[in-house]
């Protein structure tokens, strides 16, 4: 069997779905070929014993500009996190709130900040200004040491899965702006609900369980031996899959560990994320059932928390560290799942987005390790096709 769409998209993750969305609204024929049985890629959710379990702790930043372009965020079934974070302390965690959105917390926020704000190291500012490509760590060094160690570094360790914070400072500034301007949320049905909503509009053009095994100019070969002839091919897959298809050698991606656990009691006063101390193998802890009761099927007796963690730590180390972080006895935590999301977050790469004649790449590794980066990369790939198609149509009209 041979199919001949104008554009063949490999991968139905957020990058591939975004590319398809923009091709669709510009009336350009396309088909998506996805190796798995559902869309979303690394944005995945499963339902077990009445629990909604995302593949690790993921959130939707409502202020992501590319997400807002792709779909109406206000129409998504989202449950917002509290605008603030818990800071790990001996005893009960300390809550740092956003007083602009929770005005009643202004006094408490000022008291908390007074313990964290001291004179910064001005030598760090000089180093930052004289660095051509400053890192997240360089940016954090501009802050007073207590604020670095308690808020900034734990926050971005959890976001990037990189304790050394070697990513670009521009990415940290972008994320901070999104957090300050908008809310972080969880979809009612789990994170996979987001790609599912986008995929539903494109469902007649998505071929699940169709794994691509080789790519050549104008031709895609699938695992079942069938081939696809296309004017353009967009490879919207993660670097490991791309390496298998093309033999490219890309920077290795980072893995991240995660824990889903049930607590015998409610551990958090408000649905905010806990940032742990830098020495802990636990990075962040989120009270997901407090954020969205649908994650426990609205059962008030079940308290589900999800932690991101060091993927190399042992189960015993993680159990002890998680109990310490949330200030409870280890026996009061029931581990539902402990896993590792391999290749969860890309490292930056210099790979160009167009690698051959009408063969384009899409994926967050080309822009930034985020949902926003994935969607942006898909949009840019689609726009490359759209510009060329419209130019060719215009030239054809002139010739006629």
mmCIF file of C-alpha atoms in Angstrom:
data_model
loop_
_atom_site.group_PDB
_atom_site.id
_atom_site.type_symbol
_atom_site.label_atom_id
_atom_site.label_comp_id
_atom_site.label_asym_id
_atom_site.label_seq_id
_atom_site.Cartn_x
_atom_site.Cartn_y
_atom_site.Cartn_z
ATOM 1 C CA UNK A 1 0.000 0.000 0.000
ATOM 2 C CA UNK A 2 1.315 3.451 -0.915
ATOM 3 C CA UNK A 3 -0.107 6.733 0.352
ATOM 4 C CA UNK A 4 0.712 10.144 -1.132
ATOM 5 C CA UNK A 5 -0.112 13.067 1.177
ATOM 6 C CA UNK A 6 1.475 16.450 0.528
ATOM 7 C CA UNK A 7 3.077 16.261 3.986
ATOM 8 C CA UNK A 8 3.916 13.162 6.023
ATOM 9 C CA UNK A 9 4.378 13.879 9.726
ATOM 10 C CA UNK A 10 6.177 11.288 11.846
ATOM 11 C CA UNK A 11 5.066 11.502 15.473
ATOM 12 C CA UNK A 12 1.848 12.623 17.170
ATOM 13 C CA UNK A 13 3.462 14.338 20.125
ATOM 14 C CA UNK A 14 2.856 18.025 20.736
ATOM 15 C CA UNK A 15 5.301 19.041 17.979
ATOM 16 C CA UNK A 16 3.693 16.814 15.344
ATOM 17 C CA UNK A 17 0.172 17.799 16.380
ATOM 18 C CA UNK A 18 1.085 21.490 16.215
ATOM 19 C CA UNK A 19 2.536 21.074 12.723
ATOM 20 C CA UNK A 20 -0.638 19.279 11.619
ATOM 21 C CA UNK A 21 -2.854 21.962 13.169
ATOM 22 C CA UNK A 22 -1.229 24.767 11.197
ATOM 23 C CA UNK A 23 -1.203 22.745 7.991
ATOM 24 C CA UNK A 24 -4.914 21.996 8.451
ATOM 25 C CA UNK A 25 -5.973 25.616 8.872
ATOM 26 C CA UNK A 26 -3.983 26.451 5.736
ATOM 27 C CA UNK A 27 -5.719 23.648 3.784
ATOM 28 C CA UNK A 28 -2.560 21.639 3.097
ATOM 29 C CA UNK A 29 -2.974 17.869 2.861
ATOM 30 C CA UNK A 30 -1.133 15.856 5.530
ATOM 31 C CA UNK A 31 -1.100 12.517 7.336
ATOM 32 C CA UNK A 32 0.439 11.702 10.741
ATOM 33 C CA UNK A 33 2.170 8.375 11.428
ATOM 34 C CA UNK A 34 2.493 7.548 15.134
ATOM 35 C CA UNK A 35 4.302 4.496 16.524
ATOM 36 C CA UNK A 36 2.152 4.305 19.667
ATOM 37 C CA UNK A 37 -1.573 3.697 20.056
ATOM 38 C CA UNK A 38 -2.340 7.210 21.289
ATOM 39 C CA UNK A 39 -1.108 10.782 20.838
ATOM 40 C CA UNK A 40 1.039 12.859 23.160
ATOM 41 C CA UNK A 41 4.485 11.272 23.139
ATOM 42 C CA UNK A 42 6.099 12.072 26.497
ATOM 43 C CA UNK A 43 2.878 13.790 27.618
ATOM 44 C CA UNK A 44 1.211 10.587 28.816
ATOM 45 C CA UNK A 45 -1.330 9.494 31.416
ATOM 46 C CA UNK A 46 -2.692 6.166 32.597
ATOM 47 C CA UNK A 47 -5.621 5.253 34.825
ATOM 48 C CA UNK A 48 -5.062 2.578 37.486
ATOM 49 C CA UNK A 49 -7.423 1.560 40.289
ATOM 50 C CA UNK A 50 -9.349 4.812 40.190
ATOM 51 C CA UNK A 51 -6.161 6.900 40.081
ATOM 52 C CA UNK A 52 -5.020 9.206 37.290
ATOM 53 C CA UNK A 53 -1.241 8.884 36.955
ATOM 54 C CA UNK A 54 0.725 11.154 34.647
ATOM 55 C CA UNK A 55 4.098 10.071 33.313
ATOM 56 C CA UNK A 56 5.993 11.980 35.966
ATOM 57 C CA UNK A 57 4.970 15.354 37.304
ATOM 58 C CA UNK A 58 4.021 17.632 34.443
ATOM 59 C CA UNK A 59 1.996 20.836 34.422
ATOM 60 C CA UNK A 60 0.405 23.184 31.923
ATOM 61 C CA UNK A 61 1.656 26.772 32.091
ATOM 62 C CA UNK A 62 -1.402 28.659 30.905
ATOM 63 C CA UNK A 63 0.695 31.625 29.763
ATOM 64 C CA UNK A 64 2.711 29.600 27.265
ATOM 65 C CA UNK A 65 2.293 31.759 24.121
ATOM 66 C CA UNK A 66 2.453 28.803 21.727
ATOM 67 C CA UNK A 67 -0.155 26.881 23.707
ATOM 68 C CA UNK A 68 -2.475 29.878 23.598
ATOM 69 C CA UNK A 69 -2.033 30.077 19.825
ATOM 70 C CA UNK A 70 -2.712 26.375 19.393
ATOM 71 C CA UNK A 71 -5.888 26.134 21.445
ATOM 72 C CA UNK A 72 -8.169 28.227 23.633
ATOM 73 C CA UNK A 73 -6.645 27.672 27.064
ATOM 74 C CA UNK A 74 -9.756 29.085 28.741
ATOM 75 C CA UNK A 75 -11.794 26.231 27.221
ATOM 76 C CA UNK A 76 -9.544 23.461 28.531
ATOM 77 C CA UNK A 77 -10.715 21.560 31.652
ATOM 78 C CA UNK A 78 -7.913 22.857 33.881
ATOM 79 C CA UNK A 79 -7.424 22.880 37.658
ATOM 80 C CA UNK A 80 -5.056 25.576 38.857
ATOM 81 C CA UNK A 81 -2.234 25.212 41.321
ATOM 82 C CA UNK A 82 -2.001 27.686 44.163
ATOM 83 C CA UNK A 83 0.120 30.685 43.050
ATOM 84 C CA UNK A 84 3.047 30.024 45.317
ATOM 85 C CA UNK A 85 5.397 27.309 46.532
ATOM 86 C CA UNK A 86 6.202 25.489 49.740
ATOM 87 C CA UNK A 87 9.831 25.774 50.843
ATOM 88 C CA UNK A 88 11.337 22.855 52.714
ATOM 89 C CA UNK A 89 12.005 23.628 56.354
ATOM 90 C CA UNK A 90 12.551 21.567 59.490
ATOM 91 C CA UNK A 91 9.019 20.816 60.609
ATOM 92 C CA UNK A 92 6.184 22.276 58.572
ATOM 93 C CA UNK A 93 7.138 23.631 55.120
ATOM 94 C CA UNK A 94 7.088 27.412 54.681
ATOM 95 C CA UNK A 95 4.549 28.760 52.173
ATOM 96 C CA UNK A 96 5.696 31.542 49.850
ATOM 97 C CA UNK A 97 2.665 33.046 48.072
ATOM 98 C CA UNK A 98 2.141 35.540 45.255
ATOM 99 C CA UNK A 99 0.553 38.493 47.098
ATOM 100 C CA UNK A 100 -0.707 40.020 43.839
ATOM 101 C CA UNK A 101 -3.125 37.112 43.408
ATOM 102 C CA UNK A 102 -3.619 36.254 47.080
ATOM 103 C CA UNK A 103 -3.689 39.746 48.674
ATOM 104 C CA UNK A 104 -4.197 38.403 52.189
ATOM 105 C CA UNK A 105 -0.713 36.827 52.125
ATOM 106 C CA UNK A 106 1.218 40.069 51.626
ATOM 107 C CA UNK A 107 2.415 40.347 55.226
ATOM 108 C CA UNK A 108 3.403 36.686 55.467
ATOM 109 C CA UNK A 109 5.221 36.884 52.115
ATOM 110 C CA UNK A 110 7.228 39.888 53.292
ATOM 111 C CA UNK A 111 8.183 38.037 56.487
ATOM 112 C CA UNK A 112 9.303 35.018 54.464
ATOM 113 C CA UNK A 113 11.295 37.085 52.011
ATOM 114 C CA UNK A 114 12.979 38.995 54.828
ATOM 115 C CA UNK A 115 14.742 35.771 55.814
ATOM 116 C CA UNK A 116 15.859 35.112 52.236
ATOM 117 C CA UNK A 117 16.815 38.543 50.910
ATOM 118 C CA UNK A 118 20.319 39.574 51.789
ATOM 119 C CA UNK A 119 22.945 41.478 49.860
ATOM 120 C CA UNK A 120 23.818 39.685 46.602
ATOM 121 C CA UNK A 121 27.365 38.969 45.538
ATOM 122 C CA UNK A 122 28.083 41.818 43.129
ATOM 123 C CA UNK A 123 31.006 39.877 41.650
ATOM 124 C CA UNK A 124 28.423 37.405 40.340
ATOM 125 C CA UNK A 125 26.660 40.253 38.552
ATOM 126 C CA UNK A 126 29.928 41.218 36.881
ATOM 127 C CA UNK A 127 30.563 37.633 35.772
ATOM 128 C CA UNK A 128 27.012 37.371 34.421
ATOM 129 C CA UNK A 129 27.318 40.562 32.362
ATOM 130 C CA UNK A 130 30.646 39.425 30.922
ATOM 131 C CA UNK A 131 29.461 35.927 29.977
ATOM 132 C CA UNK A 132 28.416 35.540 26.331
ATOM 133 C CA UNK A 133 26.096 32.588 26.997
ATOM 134 C CA UNK A 134 25.065 32.739 30.668
ATOM 135 C CA UNK A 135 23.526 29.633 32.206
ATOM 136 C CA UNK A 136 20.619 29.227 34.606
ATOM 137 C CA UNK A 137 23.203 28.863 37.380
ATOM 138 C CA UNK A 138 24.785 32.184 36.361
ATOM 139 C CA UNK A 139 21.367 33.833 36.516
ATOM 140 C CA UNK A 140 20.667 32.378 39.945
ATOM 141 C CA UNK A 141 23.997 33.676 41.203
ATOM 142 C CA UNK A 142 22.624 37.203 40.863
ATOM 143 C CA UNK A 143 20.289 36.476 43.786
ATOM 144 C CA UNK A 144 21.194 36.472 47.468
ATOM 145 C CA UNK A 145 22.497 33.065 48.527
ATOM 146 C CA UNK A 146 19.482 32.084 50.689
ATOM 147 C CA UNK A 147 17.083 32.855 47.845
ATOM 148 C CA UNK A 148 19.269 30.904 45.406
ATOM 149 C CA UNK A 149 19.440 27.807 47.578
ATOM 150 C CA UNK A 150 15.858 27.799 48.847
ATOM 151 C CA UNK A 151 13.803 28.926 45.841
ATOM 152 C CA UNK A 152 15.631 29.484 42.559
ATOM 153 C CA UNK A 153 17.907 26.436 42.360
ATOM 154 C CA UNK A 154 15.317 23.921 43.678
ATOM 155 C CA UNK A 155 12.707 25.299 41.274
ATOM 156 C CA UNK A 156 14.860 24.941 38.174
ATOM 157 C CA UNK A 157 16.387 21.656 39.299
ATOM 158 C CA UNK A 158 12.834 20.309 39.203
ATOM 159 C CA UNK A 159 11.968 21.957 35.885
ATOM 160 C CA UNK A 160 15.125 20.995 33.989
ATOM 161 C CA UNK A 161 16.123 17.738 35.766
ATOM 162 C CA UNK A 162 19.615 19.221 35.830
ATOM 163 C CA UNK A 163 21.069 19.791 39.326
ATOM 164 C CA UNK A 164 23.977 21.679 37.758
ATOM 165 C CA UNK A 165 21.601 24.166 36.022
ATOM 166 C CA UNK A 166 23.670 24.245 32.845
ATOM 167 C CA UNK A 167 20.803 25.303 30.572
ATOM 168 C CA UNK A 168 20.612 28.796 29.056
ATOM 169 C CA UNK A 169 19.587 31.692 31.286
ATOM 170 C CA UNK A 170 17.124 32.845 28.613
ATOM 171 C CA UNK A 171 15.037 29.731 29.234
ATOM 172 C CA UNK A 172 14.866 30.438 32.979
ATOM 173 C CA UNK A 173 13.783 34.018 32.352
ATOM 174 C CA UNK A 174 11.101 32.785 29.950
ATOM 175 C CA UNK A 175 9.725 30.286 32.498
ATOM 176 C CA UNK A 176 9.768 32.825 35.321
ATOM 177 C CA UNK A 177 7.776 35.248 33.185
ATOM 178 C CA UNK A 178 5.194 32.545 32.429
ATOM 179 C CA UNK A 179 4.872 31.713 36.129
ATOM 180 C CA UNK A 180 4.500 35.354 37.131
ATOM 181 C CA UNK A 181 2.022 36.225 34.368
ATOM 182 C CA UNK A 182 -0.185 33.138 34.461
ATOM 183 C CA UNK A 183 -1.183 30.033 36.347
ATOM 184 C CA UNK A 184 0.168 26.491 36.400
ATOM 185 C CA UNK A 185 -2.570 23.886 35.998
ATOM 186 C CA UNK A 186 -3.441 20.217 35.642
ATOM 187 C CA UNK A 187 -6.110 19.003 33.203
ATOM 188 C CA UNK A 188 -9.029 17.243 34.867
ATOM 189 C CA UNK A 189 -8.346 14.014 32.969
ATOM 190 C CA UNK A 190 -4.555 14.078 33.297
ATOM 191 C CA UNK A 191 -1.875 15.668 31.137
ATOM 192 C CA UNK A 192 -2.670 13.374 28.183
ATOM 193 C CA UNK A 193 -6.007 15.162 27.888
ATOM 194 C CA UNK A 194 -4.240 18.133 26.287
ATOM 195 C CA UNK A 195 -2.756 16.320 23.251
ATOM 196 C CA UNK A 196 -5.963 14.252 23.032
ATOM 197 C CA UNK A 197 -8.045 17.414 22.574
ATOM 198 C CA UNK A 198 -5.771 18.640 19.789
ATOM 199 C CA UNK A 199 -5.611 15.181 18.187
ATOM 200 C CA UNK A 200 -9.395 14.842 18.181
ATOM 201 C CA UNK A 201 -9.649 17.629 15.627
ATOM 202 C CA UNK A 202 -7.150 15.791 13.414
ATOM 203 C CA UNK A 203 -8.275 12.222 14.094
ATOM 204 C CA UNK A 204 -9.090 11.255 10.513
ATOM 205 C CA UNK A 205 -5.475 12.017 9.533
ATOM 206 C CA UNK A 206 -3.661 10.160 12.340
ATOM 207 C CA UNK A 207 -2.449 6.591 11.804
ATOM 208 C CA UNK A 208 -1.608 4.965 15.139
ATOM 209 C CA UNK A 209 0.709 1.945 15.475
ATOM 210 C CA UNK A 210 2.488 3.011 12.295
ATOM 211 C CA UNK A 211 6.188 3.156 13.090
ATOM 212 C CA UNK A 212 8.532 4.785 10.567
ATOM 213 C CA UNK A 213 11.740 2.826 9.970
ATOM 214 C CA UNK A 214 13.478 4.792 7.234
ATOM 215 C CA UNK A 215 13.345 8.180 5.552
ATOM 216 C CA UNK A 216 14.519 9.342 2.151
ATOM 217 C CA UNK A 217 13.715 12.408 0.111
ATOM 218 C CA UNK A 218 10.012 12.195 -0.671
ATOM 219 C CA UNK A 219 9.560 8.737 0.845
ATOM 220 C CA UNK A 220 8.780 7.296 4.233
ATOM 221 C CA UNK A 221 8.949 3.552 4.889
ATOM 222 C CA UNK A 222 6.864 2.063 7.682
ATOM 223 C CA UNK A 223 7.524 -0.994 9.829
ATOM 224 C CA UNK A 224 4.826 -3.044 8.077
ATOM 225 C CA UNK A 225 6.653 -2.608 4.767
ATOM 226 C CA UNK A 226 4.286 -0.031 3.284
ATOM 227 C CA UNK A 227 5.608 3.253 1.985
ATOM 228 C CA UNK A 228 4.432 6.840 1.941
ATOM 229 C CA UNK A 229 5.243 9.216 -0.889
ATOM 230 C CA UNK A 230 5.153 12.859 0.207
ATOM 231 C CA UNK A 231 6.303 16.240 -1.035
ATOM 232 C CA UNK A 232 7.454 17.071 2.491
ATOM 233 C CA UNK A 233 8.367 14.964 5.525
ATOM 234 C CA UNK A 234 8.304 16.402 9.048
ATOM 235 C CA UNK A 235 10.102 14.279 11.642
ATOM 236 C CA UNK A 236 8.468 15.247 14.940
ATOM 237 C CA UNK A 237 10.180 12.645 17.116
ATOM 238 C CA UNK A 238 12.556 12.777 20.068
ATOM 239 C CA UNK A 239 16.330 12.625 19.458
ATOM 240 C CA UNK A 240 16.697 8.882 20.255
ATOM 241 C CA UNK A 241 14.128 7.985 17.582
ATOM 242 C CA UNK A 242 15.668 10.499 15.201
ATOM 243 C CA UNK A 243 19.079 8.922 15.635
ATOM 244 C CA UNK A 244 17.627 5.526 14.727
ATOM 245 C CA UNK A 245 15.970 6.935 11.598
ATOM 246 C CA UNK A 246 18.790 9.116 10.298
ATOM 247 C CA UNK A 247 21.950 8.086 12.106
ATOM 248 C CA UNK A 248 22.373 11.559 13.589
ATOM 249 C CA UNK A 249 24.321 11.902 16.816
ATOM 250 C CA UNK A 250 22.532 14.371 19.080
ATOM 251 C CA UNK A 251 23.311 15.387 22.666
ATOM 252 C CA UNK A 252 21.896 12.790 25.096
ATOM 253 C CA UNK A 253 18.610 13.671 26.764
ATOM 254 C CA UNK A 254 18.119 13.820 30.512
ATOM 255 C CA UNK A 255 16.011 11.310 32.359
ATOM 256 C CA UNK A 256 13.889 12.129 35.385
ATOM 257 C CA UNK A 257 12.597 9.898 38.155
ATOM 258 C CA UNK A 258 9.092 10.104 39.563
ATOM 259 C CA UNK A 259 7.023 8.722 42.400
ATOM 260 C CA UNK A 260 3.263 8.393 42.711
ATOM 261 C CA UNK A 261 2.284 7.766 46.324
ATOM 262 C CA UNK A 262 -0.832 7.751 48.463
ATOM 263 C CA UNK A 263 -0.753 9.347 51.886
ATOM 264 C CA UNK A 264 -2.954 8.357 54.781
ATOM 265 C CA UNK A 265 -3.651 12.017 55.475
ATOM 266 C CA UNK A 266 -3.719 15.301 53.638
ATOM 267 C CA UNK A 267 -0.176 16.677 53.687
ATOM 268 C CA UNK A 268 -0.607 20.149 52.211
ATOM 269 C CA UNK A 269 -2.688 23.088 53.336
ATOM 270 C CA UNK A 270 -3.062 24.502 49.833
ATOM 271 C CA UNK A 271 -2.448 22.905 46.399
ATOM 272 C CA UNK A 272 1.070 24.255 45.934
ATOM 273 C CA UNK A 273 4.260 22.480 44.877
ATOM 274 C CA UNK A 274 6.894 21.778 47.527
ATOM 275 C CA UNK A 275 10.499 22.639 46.629
ATOM 276 C CA UNK A 276 12.894 20.441 48.572
ATOM 277 C CA UNK A 277 16.405 21.145 49.826
ATOM 278 C CA UNK A 278 19.198 20.813 47.293
ATOM 279 C CA UNK A 279 20.747 17.814 49.063
ATOM 280 C CA UNK A 280 17.609 15.698 48.695
ATOM 281 C CA UNK A 281 17.119 13.158 45.876
ATOM 282 C CA UNK A 282 13.508 14.394 45.817
ATOM 283 C CA UNK A 283 13.223 17.483 43.607
ATOM 284 C CA UNK A 284 9.594 18.576 43.881
ATOM 285 C CA UNK A 285 6.441 17.220 45.514
ATOM 286 C CA UNK A 286 2.968 18.044 44.221
ATOM 287 C CA UNK A 287 -0.340 17.310 45.999
ATOM 288 C CA UNK A 288 -2.070 16.325 42.761
ATOM 289 C CA UNK A 289 -5.340 15.204 44.358
ATOM 290 C CA UNK A 290 -5.590 18.599 46.076
ATOM 291 C CA UNK A 291 -4.985 20.306 42.733
ATOM 292 C CA UNK A 292 -7.501 18.116 40.921
ATOM 293 C CA UNK A 293 -9.774 15.772 42.885
ATOM 294 C CA UNK A 294 -10.448 13.892 39.633
ATOM 295 C CA UNK A 295 -6.980 12.317 39.982
ATOM 296 C CA UNK A 296 -8.398 10.180 42.813
ATOM 297 C CA UNK A 297 -11.883 9.865 41.330
ATOM 298 C CA UNK A 298 -13.117 12.460 43.872
ATOM 299 C CA UNK A 299 -12.443 10.113 46.783
ATOM 300 C CA UNK A 300 -11.834 12.327 49.871
ATOM 301 C CA UNK A 301 -10.071 9.463 51.678
ATOM 302 C CA UNK A 302 -7.292 9.162 49.098
ATOM 303 C CA UNK A 303 -4.458 11.702 49.004
ATOM 304 C CA UNK A 304 -2.258 11.338 45.921
ATOM 305 C CA UNK A 305 1.114 13.057 45.707
ATOM 306 C CA UNK A 306 3.587 13.001 42.846
ATOM 307 C CA UNK A 307 7.286 13.701 43.280
ATOM 308 C CA UNK A 308 10.017 14.271 40.732
ATOM 309 C CA UNK A 309 13.335 12.841 41.786
ATOM 310 C CA UNK A 310 16.880 11.772 41.002
ATOM 311 C CA UNK A 311 16.571 8.860 38.541
ATOM 312 C CA UNK A 312 19.651 7.174 40.005
ATOM 313 C CA UNK A 313 18.427 7.043 43.624
ATOM 314 C CA UNK A 314 17.341 3.722 45.136
ATOM 315 C CA UNK A 315 13.733 3.064 46.217
ATOM 316 C CA UNK A 316 14.748 3.027 49.890
ATOM 317 C CA UNK A 317 16.561 6.358 49.528
ATOM 318 C CA UNK A 318 13.540 7.881 47.814
ATOM 319 C CA UNK A 319 11.058 6.550 50.362
ATOM 320 C CA UNK A 320 13.083 8.013 53.242
ATOM 321 C CA UNK A 321 13.679 11.325 51.465
ATOM 322 C CA UNK A 322 10.025 11.731 50.457
ATOM 323 C CA UNK A 323 8.821 11.096 54.016
ATOM 324 C CA UNK A 324 11.332 13.640 55.292
ATOM 325 C CA UNK A 325 10.258 16.211 52.699
ATOM 326 C CA UNK A 326 6.574 15.996 53.606
ATOM 327 C CA UNK A 327 7.221 15.518 57.332
ATOM 328 C CA UNK A 328 5.538 12.168 57.853
ATOM 329 C CA UNK A 329 6.502 8.618 58.719
ATOM 330 C CA UNK A 330 7.546 6.404 55.757
ATOM 331 C CA UNK A 331 4.907 3.817 56.680
ATOM 332 C CA UNK A 332 2.217 6.448 56.089
ATOM 333 C CA UNK A 333 3.145 6.592 52.397
ATOM 334 C CA UNK A 334 2.033 3.889 49.982
ATOM 335 C CA UNK A 335 4.153 3.863 46.836
ATOM 336 C CA UNK A 336 1.849 3.310 43.857
ATOM 337 C CA UNK A 337 4.500 3.681 41.197
ATOM 338 C CA UNK A 338 8.169 4.510 41.082
ATOM 339 C CA UNK A 339 9.604 4.999 37.622
ATOM 340 C CA UNK A 340 11.966 6.831 35.328
ATOM 341 C CA UNK A 341 10.976 8.828 32.274
ATOM 342 C CA UNK A 342 13.889 8.097 29.980
ATOM 343 C CA UNK A 343 14.884 10.875 27.601
ATOM 344 C CA UNK A 344 12.440 13.199 29.346
ATOM 345 C CA UNK A 345 14.165 16.502 28.665
ATOM 346 C CA UNK A 346 16.480 17.394 25.784
ATOM 347 C CA UNK A 347 19.759 19.179 25.965
ATOM 348 C CA UNK A 348 20.282 22.081 23.600
ATOM 349 C CA UNK A 349 21.465 21.167 20.121
ATOM 350 C CA UNK A 350 22.794 22.951 17.056
ATOM 351 C CA UNK A 351 21.015 20.619 14.664
ATOM 352 C CA UNK A 352 19.387 22.612 11.881
ATOM 353 C CA UNK A 353 15.629 22.263 11.453
ATOM 354 C CA UNK A 354 15.878 21.349 7.744
ATOM 355 C CA UNK A 355 18.258 18.451 7.225
ATOM 356 C CA UNK A 356 17.593 17.493 3.631
ATOM 357 C CA UNK A 357 15.538 18.349 0.604
ATOM 358 C CA UNK A 358 12.068 18.922 2.056
ATOM 359 C CA UNK A 359 12.836 16.921 5.203
ATOM 360 C CA UNK A 360 12.173 18.988 8.313
ATOM 361 C CA UNK A 361 12.718 18.384 12.008
ATOM 362 C CA UNK A 362 10.366 19.342 14.838
ATOM 363 C CA UNK A 363 10.766 18.857 18.570
ATOM 364 C CA UNK A 364 11.433 20.799 21.732
ATOM 365 C CA UNK A 365 15.166 20.056 21.501
ATOM 366 C CA UNK A 366 15.305 22.581 18.648
ATOM 367 C CA UNK A 367 13.799 25.441 20.687
ATOM 368 C CA UNK A 368 13.531 24.837 24.435
ATOM 369 C CA UNK A 369 12.873 21.790 26.643
ATOM 370 C CA UNK A 370 9.214 22.571 27.205
ATOM 371 C CA UNK A 371 5.731 22.076 25.823
ATOM 372 C CA UNK A 372 5.973 25.604 24.445
ATOM 373 C CA UNK A 373 9.183 24.691 22.633
ATOM 374 C CA UNK A 374 7.626 21.558 21.143
ATOM 375 C CA UNK A 375 4.593 23.438 19.833
ATOM 376 C CA UNK A 376 6.741 26.266 18.474
ATOM 377 C CA UNK A 377 8.964 23.833 16.587
ATOM 378 C CA UNK A 378 5.909 22.198 14.983
ATOM 379 C CA UNK A 379 4.493 25.569 13.977
ATOM 380 C CA UNK A 380 7.793 26.629 12.396
ATOM 381 C CA UNK A 381 8.037 23.390 10.409
ATOM 382 C CA UNK A 382 4.493 23.872 9.137
ATOM 383 C CA UNK A 383 5.193 27.501 8.235
ATOM 384 C CA UNK A 384 8.199 26.412 6.157
ATOM 385 C CA UNK A 385 5.890 24.142 4.146
ATOM 386 C CA UNK A 386 3.152 26.769 3.912
ATOM 387 C CA UNK A 387 5.479 29.490 2.624
ATOM 388 C CA UNK A 388 6.898 27.253 -0.089
ATOM 389 C CA UNK A 389 3.475 25.915 -1.089
ATOM 390 C CA UNK A 390 1.955 29.369 -1.387
ATOM 391 C CA UNK A 391 4.951 30.644 -3.339
ATOM 392 C CA UNK A 392 4.724 27.712 -5.739
ATOM 393 C CA UNK A 393 0.982 28.277 -6.196
ATOM 394 C CA UNK A 394 1.574 31.951 -6.949
ATOM 395 C CA UNK A 395 4.262 31.141 -9.507
ATOM 396 C CA UNK A 396 1.975 28.570 -11.141
ATOM 397 C CA UNK A 397 -0.792 31.161 -11.445
ATOM 398 C CA UNK A 398 1.573 33.665 -13.062
ATOM 399 C CA UNK A 399 2.832 31.075 -15.550
ATOM 400 C CA UNK A 400 -0.743 30.151 -16.514
#
